[in-house]
XYZ file of C-alpha atoms in Angstrom:
451
model
C 12.079 -4.925 39.101
C 8.588 -5.077 37.642
C 6.908 -5.383 34.252
C 4.905 -2.578 32.669
C 2.670 -3.051 29.602
C 2.663 -0.065 27.257
C 0.325 0.135 24.209
C 2.157 1.329 21.081
C 0.272 2.434 17.950
C 1.526 2.206 14.367
C 3.815 -0.850 14.424
C 3.564 -3.259 11.474
C 6.759 -5.341 11.344
C 9.839 -6.705 13.094
C 11.792 -3.581 12.174
C 9.165 -1.516 13.995
C 9.568 -3.721 17.067
C 13.337 -3.268 17.000
C 13.106 0.490 16.638
C 10.605 0.856 19.479
C 12.619 -1.456 21.753
C 15.815 0.502 21.128
C 14.057 3.798 21.885
C 12.402 2.606 25.100
C 15.501 0.910 26.531
C 17.274 4.287 26.430
C 15.086 5.408 29.340
C 17.106 5.254 32.597
C 14.681 3.017 34.539
C 14.039 0.545 31.686
C 16.174 -2.592 31.799
C 14.639 -4.441 28.825
C 11.784 -4.161 26.343
C 9.888 -6.985 24.594
C 7.807 -5.519 21.771
C 5.028 -7.199 19.743
C 3.694 -5.481 16.627
C 0.852 -7.997 16.262
C -0.405 -7.297 19.797
C 0.499 -3.617 19.659
C 2.244 -3.597 23.039
C 5.659 -3.268 24.642
C 6.380 -5.113 27.893
C 9.019 -3.160 29.816
C 11.064 -4.546 32.694
C 11.728 -1.503 34.885
C 13.104 -0.491 38.257
C 10.537 2.317 38.405
C 7.545 2.938 36.114
C 8.381 5.650 33.546
C 5.996 8.586 33.228
C 3.855 9.126 30.152
C 5.911 12.189 29.295
C 9.103 10.111 29.402
C 7.560 7.472 27.134
C 6.326 10.137 24.702
C 9.779 11.686 24.617
C 11.443 8.310 23.994
C 9.102 7.501 21.085
C 9.340 10.961 19.546
C 11.020 10.668 16.166
C 10.433 6.919 15.807
C 7.131 7.308 13.939
C 5.138 5.501 16.644
C 3.001 6.805 19.494
C 1.443 5.669 22.731
C -2.012 4.219 22.225
C -3.929 1.289 20.801
C -3.747 0.454 17.083
C -7.321 0.395 15.687
C -8.662 -2.561 13.716
C -10.342 -0.211 11.230
C -9.022 3.250 10.494
C -11.245 6.266 10.998
C -9.109 8.414 8.749
C -11.432 9.631 6.019
C -8.575 10.412 3.652
C -7.301 6.808 3.862
C -10.713 5.500 2.818
C -10.956 8.050 -0.004
C -7.521 7.054 -1.316
C -8.441 3.341 -1.077
C -11.704 3.997 -2.935
C -9.844 5.976 -5.596
C -7.327 3.134 -5.908
C -10.163 0.650 -6.326
C -11.680 2.815 -9.062
C -8.318 3.045 -10.843
C -7.823 -0.737 -10.712
C -11.405 -1.343 -11.887
C -10.825 1.070 -14.774
C -7.594 -0.673 -15.772
C -9.308 -4.074 -15.626
C -12.117 -2.711 -17.824
C -9.620 -1.377 -20.357
C -7.791 -4.740 -20.346
C -11.046 -6.583 -21.012
C -12.000 -4.257 -23.868
C -8.558 -4.269 -25.495
C -7.903 -7.988 -25.066
C -4.919 -7.637 -22.726
C -6.382 -10.061 -20.207
C -4.320 -12.976 -21.526
C -1.143 -10.953 -21.062
C -2.284 -10.016 -17.570
C -2.933 -13.652 -16.726
C 0.562 -14.598 -17.835
C 2.096 -11.887 -15.682
C 0.077 -12.480 -12.537
C -0.444 -16.220 -12.158
C 1.434 -17.531 -9.112
C 3.104 -20.337 -11.066
C 4.521 -17.850 -13.563
C 6.135 -15.790 -10.821
C 3.635 -12.929 -11.037
C 6.328 -10.598 -12.345
C 4.091 -7.583 -12.934
C 2.560 -7.722 -9.453
C 5.971 -8.491 -7.921
C 7.459 -5.400 -9.586
C 4.618 -3.252 -8.223
C 5.090 -4.683 -4.739
C 8.812 -3.949 -4.993
C 8.098 -0.371 -6.065
C 5.805 0.147 -3.085
C 8.216 -1.562 -0.681
C 11.102 0.568 -1.945
C 9.460 3.749 -0.662
C 8.142 2.306 2.591
C 9.293 -0.451 4.935
C 12.114 -1.794 2.782
C 13.563 1.704 2.554
C 13.370 2.047 6.323
C 15.255 -1.240 6.765
C 17.729 -1.090 3.901
C 18.165 2.678 3.995
C 20.733 2.534 6.784
C 22.830 0.074 4.816
C 22.519 2.223 1.679
C 23.749 5.291 3.560
C 26.555 3.254 5.141
C 27.669 2.270 1.625
C 27.873 5.923 0.642
C 29.703 6.853 3.847
C 32.704 4.635 3.015
C 33.091 6.043 -0.491
C 35.434 8.965 -1.069
C 33.870 11.038 -3.847
C 36.546 12.215 -6.295
C 36.927 15.936 -6.816
C 34.862 17.234 -9.724
C 33.119 13.841 -9.839
C 30.351 13.312 -12.375
C 26.843 12.323 -11.340
C 27.593 8.727 -12.387
C 30.756 8.647 -10.268
C 28.834 9.949 -7.256
C 26.291 7.160 -7.681
C 28.962 4.442 -7.990
C 28.495 2.893 -4.489
C 24.720 2.947 -4.836
C 24.850 1.306 -8.264
C 27.235 -1.396 -6.979
C 24.899 -1.961 -4.034
C 21.868 -2.306 -6.337
C 23.648 -4.652 -8.749
C 24.669 -6.872 -5.843
C 21.145 -6.716 -4.429
C 19.484 -7.689 -7.726
C 21.961 -10.468 -8.549
C 21.952 -11.727 -4.962
C 18.162 -11.761 -4.790
C 18.048 -13.637 -8.087
C 20.500 -16.321 -6.978
C 19.031 -16.730 -3.503
C 15.538 -16.746 -5.014
C 16.600 -19.538 -7.357
C 17.729 -21.488 -4.281
C 14.240 -21.017 -2.808
C 12.735 -22.311 -6.047
C 15.057 -25.320 -5.954
C 13.897 -26.075 -2.411
C 10.295 -25.736 -3.570
C 10.899 -28.052 -6.530
C 12.428 -30.680 -4.237
C 9.268 -30.748 -2.166
C 6.820 -33.151 -3.800
C 3.635 -31.715 -2.367
C 0.375 -33.642 -2.349
C -2.683 -31.701 -3.608
C -3.863 -30.988 -0.058
C -0.536 -29.341 0.827
C -0.571 -27.405 -2.456
C -4.037 -26.099 -1.643
C -3.023 -25.091 1.871
C 0.102 -23.318 0.561
C -2.014 -21.387 -1.949
C -4.326 -20.286 0.862
C -1.319 -19.202 2.935
C 0.026 -17.177 -0.005
C -3.442 -15.634 -0.433
C -3.546 -14.660 3.246
C -0.085 -13.077 3.043
C -1.021 -11.128 -0.097
C -4.247 -9.925 1.533
C -2.399 -8.739 4.640
C 0.153 -6.876 2.529
C -2.683 -5.338 0.526
C -4.393 -4.175 3.705
C -1.108 -2.710 4.927
C -0.630 -0.742 1.724
C -4.190 0.579 1.671
C -4.012 1.480 5.366
C -7.672 0.627 6.028
C -6.846 -1.852 8.828
C -3.788 -0.715 10.827
C -4.058 -3.636 13.263
C -4.195 -6.349 10.580
C -1.244 -4.701 8.822
C 0.948 -5.959 11.679
C 0.009 -9.574 11.047
C 2.290 -10.047 8.027
C 4.824 -12.888 8.453
C 8.343 -12.010 9.481
C 11.548 -13.666 10.558
C 12.501 -13.474 14.251
C 13.700 -9.992 15.140
C 17.090 -11.385 16.199
C 17.679 -12.624 12.644
C 17.114 -9.136 11.312
C 19.508 -7.643 13.861
C 22.238 -10.095 12.881
C 21.609 -9.615 9.155
C 21.672 -5.836 9.552
C 24.975 -6.030 11.423
C 26.435 -8.418 8.839
C 25.388 -6.129 5.985
C 26.959 -3.094 7.655
C 30.161 -4.965 8.520
C 30.394 -6.327 4.963
C 30.243 -2.769 3.700
C 32.369 -0.880 6.210
C 35.044 -2.966 7.960
C 37.056 -1.004 10.487
C 40.266 -0.508 8.562
C 39.339 -0.980 4.918
C 38.677 1.446 2.090
C 35.564 1.362 -0.095
C 35.161 -1.693 -2.334
C 32.587 -2.326 -5.065
C 32.616 -6.003 -4.069
C 31.801 -5.207 -0.435
C 29.048 -2.831 -1.542
C 27.575 -5.563 -3.765
C 27.795 -8.135 -0.949
C 26.028 -5.719 1.377
C 23.240 -5.419 -1.195
C 22.929 -9.197 -1.489
C 22.879 -9.583 2.313
C 19.721 -7.468 2.541
C 17.861 -10.549 1.255
C 17.788 -11.663 4.915
C 16.525 -8.426 6.467
C 13.037 -8.782 8.014
C 11.058 -6.668 5.549
C 7.499 -8.040 5.475
C 7.233 -7.413 1.732
C 10.471 -9.269 1.011
C 9.431 -12.260 3.087
C 6.004 -12.425 1.477
C 7.606 -12.472 -1.989
C 10.084 -15.096 -0.766
C 7.166 -17.320 0.242
C 5.601 -16.596 -3.145
C 8.859 -17.601 -4.883
C 9.066 -20.814 -2.861
C 5.552 -21.758 -3.972
C 6.543 -21.622 -7.674
C 8.640 -24.778 -7.249
C 10.914 -23.568 -10.055
C 14.450 -22.147 -9.647
C 14.018 -20.051 -12.806
C 10.633 -18.594 -11.842
C 11.673 -18.045 -8.226
C 14.955 -16.399 -9.236
C 13.182 -14.066 -11.659
C 10.558 -13.291 -9.032
C 13.106 -12.172 -6.443
C 15.275 -10.332 -8.979
C 12.263 -8.396 -10.322
C 11.247 -7.536 -6.757
C 14.757 -6.145 -6.139
C 14.545 -4.155 -9.377
C 11.198 -2.770 -8.209
C 12.720 -1.513 -4.974
C 15.626 0.180 -6.793
C 13.943 3.527 -7.646
C 13.096 4.243 -4.017
C 16.482 3.136 -2.720
C 18.356 5.111 -5.381
C 16.242 8.159 -4.559
C 17.487 7.825 -0.986
C 20.950 8.751 -2.241
C 19.770 12.295 -2.968
C 16.496 12.528 -1.046
C 17.058 11.185 2.489
C 13.714 12.599 3.670
C 11.985 9.762 1.796
C 13.359 7.342 4.371
C 11.165 9.041 6.957
C 8.021 8.177 5.041
C 7.912 11.105 2.641
C 6.486 10.920 -0.821
C 3.213 12.736 -0.306
C -0.166 12.018 -1.788
C 1.131 10.439 -4.987
C 3.165 7.840 -3.074
C 0.247 6.935 -0.793
C -2.112 6.641 -3.772
C 0.364 4.415 -5.628
C 0.726 2.140 -2.612
C -3.054 2.000 -2.195
C -3.416 0.967 -5.856
C -0.847 -1.806 -5.352
C -2.696 -2.811 -2.181
C -6.006 -3.155 -4.019
C -4.296 -5.220 -6.736
C -2.784 -7.501 -4.099
C -6.135 -8.013 -2.384
C -7.671 -8.918 -5.748
C -5.005 -11.492 -6.470
C -5.284 -12.795 -2.932
C -8.910 -13.589 -3.722
C -7.839 -15.393 -6.918
C -5.254 -17.433 -4.997
C -7.783 -18.303 -2.302
C -10.266 -19.423 -4.963
C -7.613 -21.646 -6.539
C -6.574 -23.074 -3.166
C -10.183 -23.964 -2.364
C -10.473 -25.628 -5.775
C -7.402 -27.747 -5.072
C -8.935 -28.806 -1.759
C -12.211 -29.623 -3.508
C -14.089 -26.854 -1.681
C -14.390 -24.170 -4.360
C -17.235 -23.527 -6.764
C -14.946 -24.422 -9.671
C -13.958 -27.749 -8.147
C -17.148 -29.594 -9.039
C -19.590 -29.323 -11.867
C -21.259 -32.623 -12.662
C -22.246 -33.771 -16.151
C -25.009 -31.751 -17.715
C -27.679 -33.915 -19.361
C -27.798 -33.434 -23.105
C -29.589 -35.208 -25.958
C -28.116 -33.176 -28.798
C -25.728 -34.775 -31.286
C -22.589 -33.252 -32.726
C -19.826 -34.508 -35.034
C -16.550 -35.485 -33.418
C -13.986 -32.717 -33.069
C -10.985 -32.658 -35.387
C -8.668 -33.474 -32.472
C -10.385 -36.843 -31.850
C -9.189 -40.045 -33.479
C -11.276 -43.223 -33.093
C -9.348 -46.491 -32.851
C -10.071 -50.037 -31.775
C -11.972 -49.707 -28.507
C -10.465 -46.309 -27.621
C -10.545 -42.716 -28.854
C -7.495 -40.441 -28.657
C -8.006 -36.758 -27.806
C -5.142 -34.282 -28.275
C -5.032 -30.931 -26.493
C -2.450 -28.238 -25.667
C -2.259 -26.653 -22.194
C -0.502 -23.310 -22.601
C -0.141 -19.918 -21.022
C -3.325 -18.662 -22.675
C -5.580 -21.596 -21.768
C -6.522 -24.939 -23.290
C -6.583 -25.504 -27.039
C -9.090 -26.637 -28.007
C -11.031 -25.741 -24.865
C -14.098 -27.749 -25.926
C -13.928 -31.184 -27.522
C -16.768 -33.406 -28.785
C -16.017 -37.085 -28.153
C -18.037 -40.272 -28.635
C -20.120 -41.313 -25.639
C -19.532 -44.846 -24.377
C -15.942 -45.138 -25.681
C -12.883 -44.950 -23.363
C -10.644 -41.910 -23.884
C -6.871 -41.568 -24.069
C -6.320 -37.871 -23.352
C -2.969 -36.730 -24.739
C -2.087 -33.300 -23.354
C 0.951 -31.286 -24.407
C 1.943 -28.784 -21.717
C 3.830 -25.787 -23.087
C 3.626 -23.823 -19.826
C 4.352 -26.232 -16.950
C 4.396 -23.440 -14.337
C 1.097 -21.825 -15.374
C -2.354 -22.422 -13.947
C -3.247 -24.677 -16.895
C -0.632 -27.252 -15.848
C -2.730 -28.072 -12.773
C -5.753 -29.701 -14.412
C -8.799 -30.816 -12.456
C -11.905 -32.715 -13.553
C -13.360 -34.192 -10.345
C -16.324 -35.799 -12.156
C -13.866 -37.659 -14.369
C -11.642 -38.620 -11.427
C -8.822 -36.493 -12.859
C -6.506 -34.286 -10.788
C -3.089 -34.038 -12.383
C -0.066 -31.753 -12.536
C 1.189 -31.753 -16.120
C 4.887 -31.924 -16.805
C 6.471 -30.089 -19.719
C 5.822 -31.888 -22.986
C 3.530 -34.845 -23.560
C 1.189 -36.202 -20.874
C -1.329 -39.042 -21.153
C -4.472 -39.266 -19.002
C -6.812 -42.244 -19.367
C -10.521 -41.499 -18.936
C -13.238 -44.185 -18.801
C -16.161 -44.212 -21.230
C -18.504 -41.296 -20.552
C -22.264 -41.060 -20.637
C -23.990 -38.587 -22.913
C -23.631 -35.078 -21.519
C -21.155 -32.264 -20.835
C -18.182 -33.042 -18.607
C -16.291 -29.948 -17.337
C -12.600 -29.581 -16.520
C -10.714 -26.568 -15.232
C -7.283 -25.269 -14.311
C -6.558 -25.130 -10.612
C -7.346 -21.406 -10.420
C -10.637 -21.755 -12.259
C -9.439 -19.203 -14.830
C -9.467 -21.548 -17.829
C -12.023 -24.313 -18.365
């Protein structure tokens, strides 16, 4: 018995590792295979070293090949598609800026709000790629247990798939809400919040790189559950759907769909981490349910187009995934910027008062009292209102802030020069600020998007 290291190109996830291991252990002289997608190798325990031809034959049909996975792709078409995707995203951002849709975009993409638009796009991309490869077998197993009635309508033929999708969406929503509840129970100090935001940014960037295809090696660095968990979950999902001596059941099909929440799809696990970071059962549940809805078109297409499970979809599919990848990388940068701000390391974390000698009447939202001035402000999904307030220098401030969007960026308010770093709860919040010198004193949301 001896160990042989074999380089394998193209692996990106735990499902890839499982597939390669199963293929290689079918060789007669291979007793076991330990596969690592991040290192791009398979360590085989063998009684006799297999030949290259045998290894090629074993991997044929798996989608992976012998060889080293490059850090940067040399495929010109991949770079052209990524560049085209970047141009499309830049064009859409330009249109949003011109038409005033940026506020809507901010609402739909801020991490605290669940990022439903981005989550739906990630689900759409996952549904025609790795999630389809993982869940596809369960989907086909659902169909295999269903006896199609004679002269069945199209809707009747799709019955097991629809039951599976309903169970998947509802299950993802409920299990996502549980993740949000766990997140809400964790009272995280600002340092931990900042670190979590940086982790989320790193995960989003890795997923973006995977979708664009420009760095095949980094694409394998996405987080995943242990491969053994995926094997057990896959077996549980199949057994829930097709017990040995039972006929088809809508309930079993729905349970099989819900069980896929635990399969080791890198996209699913990244969104699960994203949902956990919201700290809200409602936001987390919506996040996971919308992700499941996003995967539905690809999984439903599998019912009539099985070739998609083998990576079909052509140029349009690859361009769509590249566009989603560019969007994810952009939002990864936004998350990283916010995380650095929370840690006091970002450019938006510090400003310093700007010297000013100009005078200005007090703002309408300022009320002077005996030895204190009261400032009222609303922190909502579209920023701070009013965003700029003129107060009296040399008079202590009672800052009364009404938060109408406690899960948005604006609820995490920072003004380091004022000694203020606070997470606003829904409703009324009071922050006491000492008397200020003449000048301009900046404050910002944690992401630096509103100030």
